[in-house]
Coordinates of C-alpha atoms in Angstrom, one line a residue:
Chain Z
X1 CA 0.1 0.1 0.0
X2 CA 2.8 2.3 0.8
X3 CA 5.0 1.1 -1.9
X4 CA 2.3 1.0 -4.7
X5 CA 2.9 4.8 -4.6
X6 CA 6.6 4.2 -5.0
X7 CA 6.0 2.2 -8.2
X8 CA 3.7 4.8 -9.4
X9 CA 6.3 7.5 -8.7
X10 CA 8.8 5.6 -10.6
X11 CA 6.7 5.1 -13.6
X12 CA 5.6 8.7 -13.4
X13 CA 9.3 9.9 -13.1
X14 CA 10.5 8.0 -16.1
X15 CA 7.7 8.6 -18.6
X16 CA 4.3 9.6 -18.4
X17 CA 3.0 7.8 -21.5
X18 CA 4.6 4.6 -20.3
X19 CA 2.4 3.9 -17.4
X20 CA 1.8 0.1 -17.0
X21 CA -1.7 -0.8 -17.0
X22 CA -1.6 -2.5 -13.7
X23 CA -0.4 0.5 -11.9
X24 CA -3.0 2.9 -13.4
X25 CA -5.4 2.2 -10.7
X26 CA -3.0 2.9 -7.9
X27 CA -3.6 5.9 -5.9
X28 CA -0.9 8.6 -6.2
X29 CA -2.6 10.8 -3.8
X30 CA -2.6 8.2 -1.1
X31 CA 1.0 7.5 -1.9
X32 CA 2.4 10.2 0.3
X33 CA 3.8 7.6 2.4
X34 CA 5.4 6.1 -0.8
X35 CA 7.0 9.3 -1.6
X36 CA 8.3 9.8 1.7
X37 CA 9.5 6.2 1.7
X38 CA 11.5 6.9 -1.3
X39 CA 12.7 10.2 0.1
X40 CA 13.9 8.9 3.5
X41 CA 16.5 7.1 1.3
X42 CA 19.4 9.2 0.2
X43 CA 19.3 9.8 -3.7
X44 CA 21.9 7.4 -4.5
X45 CA 20.1 4.5 -2.7
X46 CA 16.9 5.6 -4.4
X47 CA 18.7 5.3 -7.7
X48 CA 20.0 1.9 -6.7
X49 CA 16.5 0.9 -5.9
X50 CA 15.6 1.8 -9.3
X51 CA 18.5 -0.1 -10.6
X52 CA 17.7 -3.0 -8.6
X53 CA 14.5 -3.8 -10.3
X54 CA 16.5 -3.6 -13.7
X55 CA 18.3 -6.9 -14.0
X56 CA 15.3 -9.3 -14.0
X57 CA 11.6 -8.6 -14.2
X58 CA 11.1 -11.8 -12.2
X59 CA 13.0 -10.6 -9.2
X60 CA 11.1 -7.4 -9.2
X61 CA 7.9 -9.4 -9.2
X62 CA 9.1 -11.4 -6.4
X63 CA 9.9 -8.1 -4.6
X64 CA 6.5 -6.7 -5.3
X65 CA 4.9 -9.9 -4.0
X66 CA 7.1 -10.0 -1.1
X67 CA 6.1 -6.4 -0.1
X68 CA 2.6 -7.6 -0.1
X69 CA 1.3 -6.0 -3.3
X70 CA -1.1 -7.5 -5.6
X71 CA 0.4 -6.2 -8.8
X72 CA -0.4 -8.9 -11.1
X73 CA 1.0 -7.6 -14.4
X74 CA 4.7 -7.0 -13.8
X75 CA 5.7 -3.5 -15.0
X76 CA 6.7 -4.5 -18.5
X77 CA 9.6 -2.6 -20.0
X78 CA 11.9 -2.6 -16.9
X79 CA 15.0 -2.7 -18.9
X80 CA 14.2 0.5 -20.3
X81 CA 14.3 2.2 -17.0
X82 CA 18.0 1.4 -16.7
X83 CA 18.7 3.3 -19.8
X84 CA 16.9 6.4 -18.5
X85 CA 18.6 6.7 -15.2
X86 CA 20.2 10.1 -15.6
X87 CA 17.1 12.0 -16.6
X88 CA 15.0 10.0 -14.2
X89 CA 17.4 10.7 -11.3
X90 CA 17.0 14.6 -12.0
X91 CA 13.3 14.4 -12.2
X92 CA 13.2 12.4 -9.2
X93 CA 15.5 14.9 -7.4
X94 CA 13.2 17.7 -8.3
X95 CA 10.2 15.8 -7.1
X96 CA 12.1 15.0 -3.9
X97 CA 12.8 18.6 -3.3
X98 CA 9.2 19.5 -3.7
X99 CA 7.8 16.6 -1.6
X100 CA 10.4 16.7 1.2
X101 CA 8.7 20.0 2.0
X102 CA 5.4 18.3 2.3
X103 CA 6.9 15.4 4.3
X104 CA 8.4 17.7 6.9
X105 CA 5.2 19.6 7.2
X106 CA 3.3 16.4 7.6
X107 CA 5.6 15.2 10.3
X108 CA 5.4 18.4 12.1
X109 CA 1.8 18.5 12.0
X110 CA 1.3 14.9 12.3
X111 CA 1.0 14.7 16.2
X112 CA -2.3 12.8 15.8
X113 CA -2.2 9.2 16.0
X114 CA -3.2 8.4 12.5
X115 CA -0.4 10.5 11.0
X116 CA 2.2 9.3 13.2
X117 CA 1.4 5.7 12.7
X118 CA 1.8 6.0 9.0
X119 CA 4.9 8.1 8.9
X120 CA 6.6 5.9 11.6
X121 CA 5.6 2.6 10.0
X122 CA 6.8 3.7 6.6
X123 CA 10.5 3.6 7.5
X124 CA 10.1 0.0 8.6
X125 CA 8.7 -0.7 5.2
X126 CA 11.5 0.7 3.4
X127 CA 13.8 -1.4 5.5
X128 CA 12.1 -4.3 4.3
X129 CA 12.4 -3.3 0.8
X130 CA 16.0 -3.2 1.2
X131 CA 16.3 -6.6 2.6
X132 CA 14.1 -8.1 -0.1
X133 CA 16.3 -9.9 -2.4
X134 CA 16.2 -13.7 -2.4
X135 CA 13.2 -14.2 0.0
X136 CA 10.3 -16.5 -0.8
X137 CA 6.8 -15.3 -1.6
X138 CA 4.1 -16.5 0.6
X139 CA 5.7 -16.7 4.1
X140 CA 7.0 -13.3 3.9
X141 CA 3.6 -11.9 2.7
X142 CA 2.0 -13.4 5.8
X143 CA 4.7 -12.2 8.2
X144 CA 4.6 -8.8 6.9
X145 CA 0.8 -8.6 7.1
X146 CA 0.8 -9.7 10.7
X147 CA 3.7 -7.7 11.6
X148 CA 2.0 -4.6 10.2
X149 CA -1.0 -5.1 12.2
X150 CA 0.8 -5.8 15.4
X151 CA 2.8 -2.7 14.8
X152 CA -0.4 -0.6 14.1
X153 CA -1.9 -1.9 17.1
X154 CA 1.0 -1.2 19.2
X155 CA 1.1 2.2 17.9
X156 CA -2.5 2.8 18.6
X157 CA -2.1 1.5 22.1
X158 CA 0.8 3.8 22.8
X159 CA -1.0 6.7 21.6
X160 CA -3.9 5.9 23.8
X161 CA -1.5 5.7 26.8
X162 CA 0.2 8.9 25.9
X163 CA -3.1 10.7 25.6
X164 CA -4.1 9.5 29.1
X165 CA -0.8 10.3 30.6
X166 CA -1.1 13.9 29.2
X167 CA -4.4 13.9 31.1
X168 CA -3.0 12.8 34.3
X169 CA 0.0 15.3 34.0
X170 CA -2.4 18.2 34.0
X171 CA -4.2 16.9 37.0
X172 CA -1.1 16.2 39.1
X173 CA 0.6 19.5 40.0
X174 CA 4.2 19.7 39.0
X175 CA 4.1 17.0 36.4
X176 CA 4.5 19.1 33.3
X177 CA 8.2 19.7 33.6
X178 CA 9.1 16.1 34.1
X179 CA 10.3 14.3 31.0
X180 CA 9.9 10.6 30.7
X181 CA 7.1 8.2 31.3
X182 CA 8.4 6.4 34.3
X183 CA 9.1 9.5 36.3
X184 CA 5.6 11.0 35.6
X185 CA 4.1 7.8 36.7
X186 CA 6.1 7.8 39.9
X187 CA 4.8 11.3 40.5
X188 CA 1.3 10.3 40.0
X189 CA 1.6 7.4 42.4
X190 CA 3.1 9.7 45.0
X191 CA 0.2 12.1 44.5
X192 CA -2.4 9.4 45.1
X193 CA -0.5 8.2 48.1
X194 CA -0.4 11.6 49.6
X195 CA -4.1 12.2 48.9
X196 CA -4.9 9.0 50.7
X197 CA -2.9 9.9 53.6
X198 CA -4.5 13.2 53.8
X199 CA -7.9 11.5 54.0
X200 CA -6.6 9.4 56.8
X201 CA -5.2 12.5 58.7
X202 CA -8.4 14.4 58.2
X203 CA -10.5 11.6 59.4
X204 CA -8.4 11.3 62.6
X205 CA -8.8 15.0 63.2
X206 CA -12.6 14.6 62.7
X207 CA -12.8 11.8 65.1
X208 CA -11.0 13.9 67.7
X209 CA -13.2 16.9 67.1
X210 CA -16.3 14.7 66.9
X211 CA -17.6 13.8 70.5
X212 CA -18.0 17.6 71.0
X213 CA -20.8 17.9 68.4
X214 CA -24.0 16.3 68.2
X215 CA -24.1 15.8 64.5
X216 CA -27.7 16.5 63.4
X217 CA -28.3 15.9 59.8
X218 CA -31.7 17.7 59.7
X219 CA -30.4 20.8 61.1
X220 CA -27.5 20.7 58.8
X221 CA -29.8 20.4 55.9
X222 CA -31.9 23.2 57.1
X223 CA -29.0 25.5 57.4
X224 CA -27.8 24.6 54.0
X225 CA -31.3 25.5 52.8
X226 CA -30.7 28.9 54.4
X227 CA -27.5 29.5 52.6
X228 CA -28.5 28.2 49.2
X229 CA -32.1 29.4 48.8
X230 CA -32.7 32.6 47.1
X231 CA -36.4 32.0 47.0
X232 CA -35.9 30.1 43.9
X233 CA -35.6 26.8 45.6
X234 CA -38.8 25.2 46.5
X235 CA -39.2 23.0 49.5
X236 CA -41.2 20.6 47.4
X237 CA -38.5 20.7 44.8
X238 CA -36.0 19.7 47.4
X239 CA -38.3 17.0 48.7
X240 CA -38.6 15.7 45.2
X241 CA -34.9 15.7 44.7
X242 CA -34.0 13.9 47.7
X243 CA -36.9 12.0 48.7
X244 CA -35.8 8.7 49.8
X245 CA -32.5 9.6 51.4
X246 CA -33.9 12.4 53.5
X247 CA -36.9 10.6 54.7
X248 CA -34.6 7.6 55.4
X249 CA -32.4 9.6 57.6
X250 CA -35.3 11.3 59.2
X251 CA -36.9 7.9 60.0
X252 CA -33.7 6.7 61.4
X253 CA -33.3 9.8 63.5
X254 CA -36.9 9.4 64.7
X255 CA -36.3 5.8 65.6
X256 CA -33.5 6.7 67.7
X257 CA -35.4 9.3 69.4
X258 CA -38.2 6.9 70.3
X259 CA -35.8 4.0 71.4
X260 CA -33.4 5.8 73.4
X261 CA -35.8 8.3 74.8
X262 CA -33.4 11.2 74.6
X263 CA -34.0 14.5 76.2
X264 CA -37.1 16.3 74.6
X265 CA -36.7 17.0 71.0
X266 CA -39.3 17.6 68.5
X267 CA -40.8 14.3 67.5
X268 CA -42.1 15.6 64.3
X269 CA -39.8 17.5 61.9
X270 CA -41.9 18.3 58.8
X271 CA -39.5 18.9 56.1
X272 CA -40.9 21.8 54.5
X273 CA -37.8 23.5 53.8
X274 CA -38.9 26.9 54.9
X275 CA -36.3 29.0 56.7
X276 CA -38.4 30.6 59.4
X277 CA -39.9 27.6 61.2
X278 CA -36.5 25.8 60.9
X279 CA -34.6 28.6 62.6
X280 CA -37.3 28.9 65.1
X281 CA -37.3 25.4 66.2
X282 CA -33.6 25.4 66.5
X283 CA -33.7 28.3 68.8
X284 CA -36.3 26.4 70.9
X285 CA -34.0 23.6 71.5
X286 CA -31.3 25.7 72.9
X287 CA -28.4 24.0 71.3
X288 CA -27.4 27.4 70.2
X289 CA -23.6 26.8 70.1
X290 CA -23.5 23.6 68.3
X291 CA -26.0 24.7 65.7
X292 CA -24.1 27.8 65.1
X293 CA -20.9 25.8 64.6
X294 CA -22.8 23.4 62.3
X295 CA -24.2 26.3 60.3
X296 CA -20.8 27.9 60.1
X297 CA -19.5 24.6 58.7
X298 CA -22.1 24.3 56.1
X299 CA -21.7 28.0 55.1
X300 CA -18.1 27.2 54.6
X301 CA -18.9 24.5 52.3
X302 CA -21.4 26.1 50.3
X303 CA -19.5 29.4 49.9
X304 CA -16.7 27.7 48.3
X305 CA -18.6 25.8 45.8
X306 CA -21.2 26.8 43.0
X307 CA -24.8 26.7 43.9
X308 CA -26.7 23.5 43.9
X309 CA -28.8 22.7 40.8
X310 CA -31.7 20.5 41.4
X311 CA -31.1 18.7 38.2
X312 CA -27.5 17.9 39.2
X313 CA -28.8 16.5 42.5
X314 CA -31.4 14.5 41.0
X315 CA -28.8 13.0 38.7
X316 CA -26.4 12.1 41.4
X317 CA -28.9 10.6 43.6
Chain H
X1 CA -16.1 24.8 36.7
X2 CA -16.3 25.0 32.9
X3 CA -15.6 21.6 31.5
X4 CA -13.8 21.6 28.1
X5 CA -14.5 18.8 25.8
X6 CA -12.5 15.9 26.7
X7 CA -12.8 12.6 24.8
X8 CA -11.8 10.9 27.8
X9 CA -14.7 11.3 30.2
X10 CA -13.6 12.3 33.6
X11 CA -16.0 14.7 35.0
X12 CA -16.6 14.8 38.7
X13 CA -19.7 16.2 40.4
X14 CA -19.5 19.6 42.4
X15 CA -18.3 19.8 46.0
X16 CA -21.7 19.9 47.6
X17 CA -22.5 16.6 46.2
X18 CA -19.6 15.2 48.0
X19 CA -20.4 17.1 51.2
X20 CA -24.0 15.9 51.1
X21 CA -23.0 12.3 50.8
X22 CA -20.4 12.6 53.4
X23 CA -22.6 14.2 55.9
X24 CA -25.3 11.6 55.3
X25 CA -23.0 8.7 55.8
X26 CA -21.6 10.5 59.0
X27 CA -25.0 10.9 60.4
X28 CA -25.9 7.2 59.8
X29 CA -22.7 6.4 61.7
X30 CA -24.0 8.6 64.6
X31 CA -27.3 6.7 64.7
X32 CA -25.4 3.6 65.4
X33 CA -25.3 2.9 69.1
X34 CA -21.8 1.8 69.3
X35 CA -20.4 5.1 67.9
X36 CA -21.7 7.7 70.4
X37 CA -20.5 5.8 73.6
X38 CA -17.4 7.2 75.2
X39 CA -15.6 4.1 75.8
X40 CA -15.0 3.7 72.2
X41 CA -11.4 3.4 71.2
X42 CA -10.3 6.3 69.0
X43 CA -8.7 4.0 66.4
X44 CA -11.9 2.2 65.9
X45 CA -13.8 5.6 65.4
X46 CA -11.1 6.7 63.1
X47 CA -11.4 3.6 60.9
X48 CA -15.1 4.1 60.7
X49 CA -14.9 7.7 59.7
X50 CA -12.3 6.7 57.1
X51 CA -14.6 4.0 55.7
X52 CA -17.5 6.4 55.7
X53 CA -15.3 8.9 53.8
X54 CA -14.4 6.3 51.2
X55 CA -17.9 5.0 50.8
X56 CA -19.5 8.5 50.5
X57 CA -16.7 9.4 48.0
X58 CA -17.6 6.3 45.9
X59 CA -21.4 7.1 46.0
X60 CA -21.0 10.8 45.2
X61 CA -18.6 10.0 42.3
X62 CA -21.4 8.1 40.6
X63 CA -22.0 4.8 42.3
X64 CA -21.5 2.0 40.0
X65 CA -20.5 3.8 36.9
X66 CA -16.8 3.8 37.6
X67 CA -14.9 0.7 38.2
X68 CA -13.0 2.0 41.3
X69 CA -16.2 3.1 43.1
X70 CA -17.9 0.0 42.2
X71 CA -15.2 -2.3 43.7
X72 CA -15.0 0.2 46.9
X73 CA -18.7 -0.1 47.5
X74 CA -18.4 -3.9 46.9
X75 CA -15.7 -4.2 49.4
X76 CA -17.7 -2.2 52.0
X77 CA -20.7 -4.2 51.5
X78 CA -18.9 -7.4 52.0
X79 CA -17.5 -6.1 55.3
X80 CA -21.1 -5.6 56.4
X81 CA -22.0 -9.1 55.1
X82 CA -24.4 -7.7 52.7
X83 CA -24.7 -9.2 49.4
X84 CA -24.8 -6.3 46.9
X85 CA -25.0 -7.2 43.2
X86 CA -23.9 -4.8 40.5
X87 CA -24.6 -5.3 36.9
X88 CA -21.4 -6.7 36.0
X89 CA -20.1 -7.3 32.5
X90 CA -18.5 -10.6 33.1
X91 CA -17.6 -11.6 29.6
X92 CA -15.8 -8.2 28.9
X93 CA -13.7 -8.5 32.0
X94 CA -12.4 -12.0 31.2
X95 CA -11.8 -11.0 27.5
X96 CA -9.8 -8.1 28.7
X97 CA -7.7 -10.2 31.1
X98 CA -7.0 -12.6 28.4
X99 CA -5.7 -9.8 26.1
X100 CA -3.6 -8.3 28.8
X101 CA -1.2 -11.1 28.7
X102 CA -0.1 -9.9 25.3
X103 CA 0.5 -6.5 26.0
X104 CA 3.4 -5.8 28.2
X105 CA 5.6 -2.8 27.9
X106 CA 8.2 -3.2 30.7
X107 CA 8.8 0.5 31.3
X108 CA 5.2 1.1 32.1
X109 CA 4.4 -2.2 33.6
X110 CA 6.1 -1.7 37.0
X111 CA 4.5 1.5 37.6
X112 CA 1.1 0.3 36.3
X113 CA 1.4 -2.6 39.0
X114 CA 1.8 -0.1 41.7
X115 CA -1.1 2.0 40.6
X116 CA -3.2 -1.1 40.5
X117 CA -2.4 -1.7 44.1
X118 CA -3.3 1.9 45.0
X119 CA -6.5 2.4 43.1
X120 CA -9.3 0.1 44.2
X121 CA -10.5 -2.3 41.7
X122 CA -7.4 -2.0 39.5
X123 CA -6.7 -5.6 39.2
X124 CA -8.4 -6.5 36.0
X125 CA -7.8 -3.6 33.8
X126 CA -5.7 -2.6 30.9
X127 CA -3.2 0.3 31.4
X128 CA -5.2 2.7 29.4
X129 CA -8.3 2.1 31.3
X130 CA -6.4 2.1 34.5
X131 CA -5.0 5.5 33.7
X132 CA -8.5 6.8 33.2
X133 CA -9.7 5.4 36.3
X134 CA -6.7 7.0 38.1
X135 CA -7.5 10.4 36.7
X136 CA -11.1 10.2 38.0
X137 CA -10.0 8.8 41.4
X138 CA -7.6 11.7 41.8
X139 CA -10.2 14.3 41.1
X140 CA -12.7 12.6 43.5
X141 CA -10.1 12.2 46.2
X142 CA -9.1 15.9 46.0
X143 CA -12.7 17.0 46.3
X144 CA -13.2 14.7 49.3
X145 CA -10.1 16.1 50.9
X146 CA -11.5 19.6 50.5
X147 CA -14.8 18.6 52.1
X148 CA -13.3 17.1 55.0
X149 CA -10.9 20.1 55.4
X150 CA -13.8 22.5 55.3
X151 CA -15.6 20.3 58.0
X152 CA -12.7 20.0 60.3
X153 CA -12.0 23.7 60.0
X154 CA -15.6 24.4 60.8
X155 CA -15.8 22.2 63.8
X156 CA -12.5 22.7 65.4
X157 CA -12.5 24.8 68.4
X158 CA -11.2 28.4 67.9

């Protein structure tokens, strides 16, 4: 596929009226890889290639078959190519000059996976061209096909991993400047470990702080209501959004109240989401300090984040 | 937070979702009798809070949609002797594990193993999937750390 373009290039360079019938149907446009294949080689070697096919049409046919092409009619007047070396060389050099610019541009722009796969797989194909002479047909055919596929797979996989590595590098602070996959991965691992350690530290601190505060979910939610609601939030909307979870915790809360017979607290806590009654009830209880601290906590949380959208909450729950 | 288009999907919900889940889990902890009694050892309490943090983080991050959160919740449920069943794509996991044997790049593999030990549920994943999960995990972890920091700051004596 890459070298059909090469054959087409050769025939085009030699003589336009001489195009062998089998090669007419080949893409020259898609043969950018073919041109660059030829152009990777220094000009003398390119000319050698041209010469190489000269001595016997059968060996060129073997070469063509070995490269995995299905060019059934061999390019007929091969001996004539040898006689035309000098002008073909010049024409080829001119084309080389023109297309090397294109190739360079392609390689610079081609950071996307498809481009890099083609340009990087091409030199290996040209290497195979050099080592062609004297190899049998069919086994080489199969090996080349599987090899190409494996290489393409490997390239694709590496591209995937590199893309995700970039993503991780953006996440982890200070990873942009590090060169090399292994070091970046080490840094990422360190970051994950440090985050997990932070969680553990904070949970220890929470446990130390905890016995001081009676952690009351309903009051917390009420105070969160207070900071979030601009009047746009309906109590019913909230109830719709968090129906099962809220009522569950309310029920568990009520259960505890009834079972343990704690000091008098309102048995019913109608969750209407309105500010005034909630505040009023909290004042009645007389747990002023604790509730203030809890409210401060929730204010802290809410101030630092965007406002809660009911849609988002519904999605998450 | 404006989310730019990323073909690799690693969006994480806002801070309040995490906060809500964490507080709910904590309050569930409170309702357990063993927790509020003062003769509880601190280490046990710490462990419970840590568990609560991870479970709430897994829930907030989207429950069973992510592999790491799924395995976290599964582990937590096992500890409580509950049989929680997730919709698992069994065939796909085994197919992936079979293909994993072919794909080894020695440079990445060592670090990939370490990552697999760190990120929950990393056992059966290919390296590219593992890195997606790690990115999401890191985002969620940092969210959770922020929430807990706010809580501690708000509750600590001044």
